Short mmCIF file of C-alpha atoms in Angstrom, two decimals:
data_model
loop_
_atom_site.label_atom_id
_atom_site.label_comp_id
_atom_site.label_asym_id
_atom_site.label_seq_id
_atom_site.Cartn_x
_atom_site.Cartn_y
_atom_site.Cartn_z
CA UNK A 1 -19.53 18.76 -16.62
CA UNK A 2 -18.87 15.38 -17.58
CA UNK A 3 -22.35 13.04 -15.67
CA UNK A 4 -21.00 9.47 -14.59
CA UNK A 5 -23.45 6.37 -13.93
CA UNK A 6 -22.08 5.32 -10.87
CA UNK A 7 -22.59 1.50 -12.42
CA UNK A 8 -18.95 2.43 -14.39
CA UNK A 9 -17.68 3.30 -11.17
CA UNK A 10 -18.95 -0.37 -9.28
CA UNK A 11 -18.52 -2.47 -12.16
CA UNK A 12 -14.39 -0.34 -12.36
CA UNK A 13 -13.92 -1.05 -8.66
CA UNK A 14 -14.92 -4.78 -8.72
CA UNK A 15 -13.18 -5.58 -11.32
CA UNK A 16 -9.08 -3.55 -10.33
CA UNK A 17 -10.30 -5.28 -6.28
CA UNK A 18 -9.87 -9.08 -7.95
CA UNK A 19 -6.86 -7.48 -10.00
CA UNK A 20 -4.83 -5.92 -7.23
CA UNK A 21 -5.51 -9.09 -4.94
CA UNK A 22 -4.59 -11.82 -8.80
CA UNK A 23 -1.25 -9.21 -10.33
CA UNK A 24 1.58 -8.25 -8.81
CA UNK A 25 2.95 -4.69 -11.19
CA UNK A 26 5.93 -4.78 -12.58
CA UNK A 27 7.93 -2.67 -10.34
CA UNK A 28 7.23 -5.73 -8.00
CA UNK A 29 7.97 -8.69 -10.27
CA UNK A 30 11.29 -6.94 -11.27
CA UNK A 31 12.47 -5.53 -7.05
CA UNK A 32 11.73 -9.97 -6.78
CA UNK A 33 14.26 -10.18 -9.63
CA UNK A 34 16.85 -7.98 -8.97
CA UNK A 35 17.06 -9.20 -5.02
CA UNK A 36 17.65 -12.55 -6.15
CA UNK A 37 20.92 -11.70 -7.65
CA UNK A 38 22.06 -9.55 -4.98
CA UNK A 39 20.40 -12.08 -2.05
CA UNK A 40 23.89 -13.55 0.09
CA UNK A 41 21.76 -16.14 2.06
CA UNK A 42 20.51 -19.37 -0.20
CA UNK A 43 17.23 -19.44 2.11
CA UNK A 44 16.82 -16.49 1.45
CA UNK A 45 17.51 -17.24 -2.54
CA UNK A 46 14.50 -19.32 -1.65
CA UNK A 47 12.26 -17.88 -0.79
CA UNK A 48 12.65 -14.99 -3.57
CA UNK A 49 11.89 -17.83 -6.22
CA UNK A 50 9.15 -18.65 -4.98
CA UNK A 51 7.66 -15.26 -4.28
CA UNK A 52 7.84 -14.89 -8.19
CA UNK A 53 6.41 -18.30 -8.75
CA UNK A 54 3.12 -17.69 -6.43
CA UNK A 55 2.67 -14.49 -8.96
CA UNK A 56 2.99 -16.28 -11.44
CA UNK A 57 0.39 -19.09 -10.71
CA UNK A 58 -1.95 -16.18 -8.90
CA UNK A 59 -1.69 -14.21 -11.76
CA UNK A 60 -2.19 -17.02 -14.43
CA UNK A 61 -4.68 -18.73 -12.92
CA UNK A 62 -7.23 -15.59 -11.49
CA UNK A 63 -6.88 -16.62 -7.74
CA UNK A 64 -5.35 -13.81 -4.30
CA UNK A 65 -1.56 -14.71 -4.54
CA UNK A 66 -2.26 -14.77 -0.66
CA UNK A 67 -5.07 -15.82 1.85
CA UNK A 68 -5.06 -12.16 3.24
CA UNK A 69 -6.88 -10.24 0.24
CA UNK A 70 -6.74 -7.48 3.27
CA UNK A 71 -9.01 -3.75 3.44
CA UNK A 72 -10.30 -2.30 0.64
CA UNK A 73 -8.18 1.04 1.21
CA UNK A 74 -9.41 3.23 -2.14
CA UNK A 75 -7.97 6.23 -3.06
CA UNK A 76 -9.67 8.30 -5.92
CA UNK A 77 -8.27 11.32 -7.52
CA UNK A 78 -12.00 13.36 -8.76
CA UNK A 79 -12.14 15.54 -11.33
CA UNK A 80 -14.00 18.65 -10.38
CA UNK A 81 -15.96 18.39 -13.12
CA UNK A 82 -17.78 15.39 -13.07
CA UNK A 83 -21.14 15.55 -11.96
CA UNK A 84 -21.98 11.19 -10.60
CA UNK A 85 -25.49 10.43 -11.35
CA UNK A 86 -27.65 7.93 -10.35
CA UNK A 87 -26.68 7.23 -6.26
CA UNK A 88 -24.00 8.47 -4.32
CA UNK A 89 -20.51 8.06 -5.22
CA UNK A 90 -18.99 6.41 -1.81
CA UNK A 91 -21.94 3.72 -2.05
CA UNK A 92 -20.83 3.00 -5.18
CA UNK A 93 -17.07 2.16 -3.89
CA UNK A 94 -18.31 -0.14 -0.98
CA UNK A 95 -20.57 -1.73 -3.62
CA UNK A 96 -18.18 -2.09 -6.26
CA UNK A 97 -15.33 -3.96 -3.80
CA UNK A 98 -18.43 -6.24 -2.23
CA UNK A 99 -19.00 -7.51 -6.45
CA UNK A 100 -15.76 -7.47 -7.03
CA UNK A 101 -15.02 -9.61 -3.52
CA UNK A 102 -17.68 -12.07 -3.96
CA UNK A 103 -17.57 -13.03 -7.17
CA UNK A 104 -14.25 -13.00 -6.50
CA UNK A 105 -13.72 -15.44 -4.56
CA UNK A 106 -11.62 -12.84 -2.27
CA UNK A 107 -11.68 -13.62 1.93
CA UNK A 108 -13.84 -11.15 3.56
CA UNK A 109 -11.95 -9.73 6.21
CA UNK A 110 -13.22 -7.15 7.51
CA UNK A 111 -15.56 -7.17 11.34
CA UNK A 112 -17.84 -4.08 11.33
CA UNK A 113 -17.33 -2.93 14.80
CA UNK A 114 -13.82 -3.24 16.37
CA UNK A 115 -15.02 -4.28 19.60
CA UNK A 116 -17.96 -7.41 18.59
CA UNK A 117 -15.93 -8.68 16.01
CA UNK A 118 -18.60 -9.59 13.59
CA UNK A 119 -17.67 -9.84 10.16
CA UNK A 120 -19.39 -8.24 7.75
CA UNK A 121 -20.02 -11.45 4.70
CA UNK A 122 -18.04 -8.62 2.40
CA UNK A 123 -15.21 -6.85 3.19
CA UNK A 124 -17.00 -3.84 2.77
CA UNK A 125 -16.35 -0.55 4.40
CA UNK A 126 -13.70 0.34 1.96
CA UNK A 127 -11.85 2.90 3.35
CA UNK A 128 -11.74 5.47 0.86
CA UNK A 129 -9.60 8.79 0.95
CA UNK A 130 -11.15 11.73 -2.51
CA UNK A 131 -8.73 14.37 -3.62
CA UNK A 132 -10.27 16.48 -6.12
CA UNK A 133 -8.41 17.80 -8.93
CA UNK A 134 -8.97 19.65 -11.79
CA UNK A 135 -10.86 17.82 -15.48
CA UNK A 136 -13.24 15.96 -15.66
CA UNK A 137 -11.45 12.34 -15.32
CA UNK A 138 -11.72 9.94 -12.15
CA UNK A 139 -8.87 7.75 -11.51
CA UNK A 140 -9.32 4.45 -8.81
CA UNK A 141 -6.26 3.06 -6.80
CA UNK A 142 -7.25 -0.26 -4.54
CA UNK A 143 -4.28 -1.08 -2.58
CA UNK A 144 -5.74 -3.87 -0.48
CA UNK A 145 -3.97 -3.78 2.72
CA UNK A 146 -2.87 -6.87 5.20
CA UNK A 147 -3.26 -7.27 8.39
CA UNK A 148 -0.37 -8.52 9.00
CA UNK A 149 1.77 -6.29 7.98
CA UNK A 150 -0.77 -3.10 8.92
CA UNK A 151 -0.61 -4.09 12.54
CA UNK A 152 2.95 -3.45 12.75
CA UNK A 153 2.66 0.34 11.43
CA UNK A 154 3.78 2.98 13.54
CA UNK A 155 2.83 6.57 13.95
CA UNK A 156 5.38 9.28 16.68
CA UNK A 157 5.11 12.63 17.40
CA UNK A 158 8.53 13.61 17.85
CA UNK A 159 9.67 16.87 19.40
CA UNK A 160 11.54 19.06 16.50
CA UNK A 161 14.43 19.46 18.19
CA UNK A 162 15.17 15.33 17.70
CA UNK A 163 15.30 16.34 13.81
CA UNK A 164 16.44 14.12 10.61
CA UNK A 165 18.41 12.00 13.60
CA UNK A 166 14.98 11.31 15.21
CA UNK A 167 12.81 10.31 12.46
CA UNK A 168 15.37 7.78 11.24
CA UNK A 169 16.17 5.81 15.06
CA UNK A 170 11.63 5.44 14.65
CA UNK A 171 11.36 3.81 11.51
CA UNK A 172 14.60 1.73 12.74
CA UNK A 173 12.80 1.02 15.02
CA UNK A 174 9.88 0.74 13.60
CA UNK A 175 11.19 -2.50 11.54
CA UNK A 176 13.39 -3.81 13.87
CA UNK A 177 10.30 -4.56 16.29
CA UNK A 178 8.19 -5.73 13.22
CA UNK A 179 10.93 -8.13 12.72
CA UNK A 180 9.90 -11.67 10.63
CA UNK A 181 5.84 -10.62 11.26
CA UNK A 182 4.93 -8.41 8.72
CA UNK A 183 6.71 -11.16 5.22
CA UNK A 184 9.14 -9.05 4.10
CA UNK A 185 10.85 -8.18 1.90
CA UNK A 186 9.00 -5.03 3.05
CA UNK A 187 8.33 -1.85 0.84
CA UNK A 188 7.90 1.11 3.37
CA UNK A 189 6.23 3.65 3.04
CA UNK A 190 7.22 7.16 6.05
CA UNK A 191 5.29 9.88 6.29
CA UNK A 192 6.99 13.64 7.83
CA UNK A 193 4.65 16.07 8.92
CA UNK A 194 1.44 17.10 8.61
CA UNK A 195 -0.82 16.72 11.15
CA UNK A 196 -1.12 13.48 13.18
CA UNK A 197 -3.67 12.11 10.32
CA UNK A 198 -2.18 13.83 7.61
CA UNK A 199 1.26 12.06 8.47
CA UNK A 200 -0.33 8.63 8.84
CA UNK A 201 -2.02 9.32 5.39
CA UNK A 202 1.07 10.69 4.17
CA UNK A 203 3.06 6.85 4.75
CA UNK A 204 0.19 4.90 3.43
CA UNK A 205 0.29 7.28 -0.68
CA UNK A 206 4.04 6.73 -0.74
CA UNK A 207 2.85 2.85 -0.55
CA UNK A 208 1.77 3.41 -4.28
CA UNK A 209 4.80 4.87 -5.40
CA UNK A 210 6.59 2.55 -7.77
CA UNK A 211 9.71 0.48 -5.99
CA UNK A 212 13.04 2.50 -6.35
CA UNK A 213 11.60 5.75 -7.94
CA UNK A 214 13.28 8.03 -5.33
CA UNK A 215 11.45 11.51 -4.27
CA UNK A 216 12.08 14.50 -6.55
CA UNK A 217 13.65 15.89 -3.47
CA UNK A 218 17.51 14.89 -3.54
CA UNK A 219 17.65 15.31 0.36
CA UNK A 220 14.88 12.68 0.78
CA UNK A 221 15.77 10.51 -1.62
CA UNK A 222 19.43 10.22 0.53
CA UNK A 223 17.51 9.66 3.43
CA UNK A 224 15.49 6.86 1.40
CA UNK A 225 18.83 5.01 0.10
CA UNK A 226 20.38 5.69 3.24
CA UNK A 227 16.80 4.45 5.41
CA UNK A 228 16.75 0.99 2.83
CA UNK A 229 21.05 0.52 3.18
CA UNK A 230 20.43 0.34 7.24
CA UNK A 231 17.18 -2.11 6.71
CA UNK A 232 18.79 -4.05 4.81
CA UNK A 233 21.36 -4.67 7.07
CA UNK A 234 19.61 -5.74 9.69
CA UNK A 235 19.56 -9.23 8.67
CA UNK A 236 16.11 -10.06 9.06
CA UNK A 237 15.58 -11.09 5.08
CA UNK A 238 13.02 -12.46 3.28
CA UNK A 239 10.34 -14.55 5.75
CA UNK A 240 12.50 -13.43 8.45
CA UNK A 241 14.73 -16.17 8.19
CA UNK A 242 18.27 -14.10 6.87
CA UNK A 243 19.58 -12.11 4.05
CA UNK A 244 20.30 -8.95 2.38
CA UNK A 245 17.04 -8.52 1.77
CA UNK A 246 14.44 -7.36 4.06
CA UNK A 247 13.04 -4.44 2.55
CA UNK A 248 12.65 -3.82 -1.69
CA UNK A 249 11.97 -0.30 -1.00
CA UNK A 250 11.53 3.48 1.34
CA UNK A 251 9.60 5.15 0.27
CA UNK A 252 9.12 9.20 1.94
CA UNK A 253 6.40 11.45 1.84
CA UNK A 254 6.72 15.13 3.44
CA UNK A 255 3.73 17.50 4.20
CA UNK A 256 4.52 21.16 5.95
CA UNK A 257 4.62 20.94 9.85
CA UNK A 258 3.75 23.06 12.39
CA UNK A 259 6.17 25.28 14.36
CA UNK A 260 6.03 22.70 17.12
CA UNK A 261 5.53 19.04 16.20
CA UNK A 262 7.48 16.74 14.06
CA UNK A 263 5.21 13.62 13.68
CA UNK A 264 6.73 10.12 11.47
CA UNK A 265 4.09 7.46 10.35
CA UNK A 266 5.64 3.60 9.39
CA UNK A 267 3.39 1.90 6.60
CA UNK A 268 5.02 -0.79 6.40
CA UNK A 269 3.65 -2.69 3.20
CA UNK A 270 4.29 -7.39 3.07
CA UNK A 271 5.95 -8.61 -0.12
CA UNK A 272 2.64 -8.51 -1.74
CA UNK A 273 2.36 -5.00 -2.44
CA UNK A 274 -0.93 -4.67 -4.65
CA UNK A 275 -2.01 -1.74 -6.73
CA UNK A 276 -4.29 -1.22 -9.06
CA UNK A 277 -5.69 1.76 -10.89
CA UNK A 278 -8.54 2.46 -13.11
CA UNK A 279 -9.14 6.15 -15.11
CA UNK A 280 -12.82 6.61 -16.53
#
């Protein structure tokens, strides 16, 4: 049994909250560069180059790449042989978010009560998803999620008879209805199966996958590519001003489903596909 003090968790979360908002992962930057070479729209090329320049400035000067520094969505892989000491684990995560957003001068975007709309002033509470895994380490991933792209996300409980064509139709309809609002080029997470809440989480988890890395099941990988091709033929383009690069990637995750259900969730991420991980 390994013991980990909550202060280690607080400091680690604070650090990656800032890093996630300052530095895009290489797969995102490489996707921008690749899209610059394939984009036929001149305005689209200019926007993609501006996104690369913006990412460079944010990283080199340690400033947020976007004014919306996001809801702190935290994914935890908790080793079953870890004992957290000197405090509450979930409160440590929230304290790390609080510290990271305050010391990093990141915008505080969270209201405590969604109806009275009073800002909490420290970007908490975080959304925390914890999965117990073998081992004696803790892996924490912070994925700041902007409000504009989240607002365009959707879930639908299809009838099983609607099958894969129903899934494709819903995904394409969701992206068409979103238009320029989620700040394309997009990364699109799709969850298929499970219950309503599990399906939505699948779609969120899909956003963490390296852009362009296909699903290990061949039929799902083909579906990802088909959807990406069709989405990029919609003509929405970078910033919604037209072009071939509406999405950088479509990632699908699946789970077992009830015989009476076919849930489908689409979680849209803007071009700032932010996430950073740390292992303690």
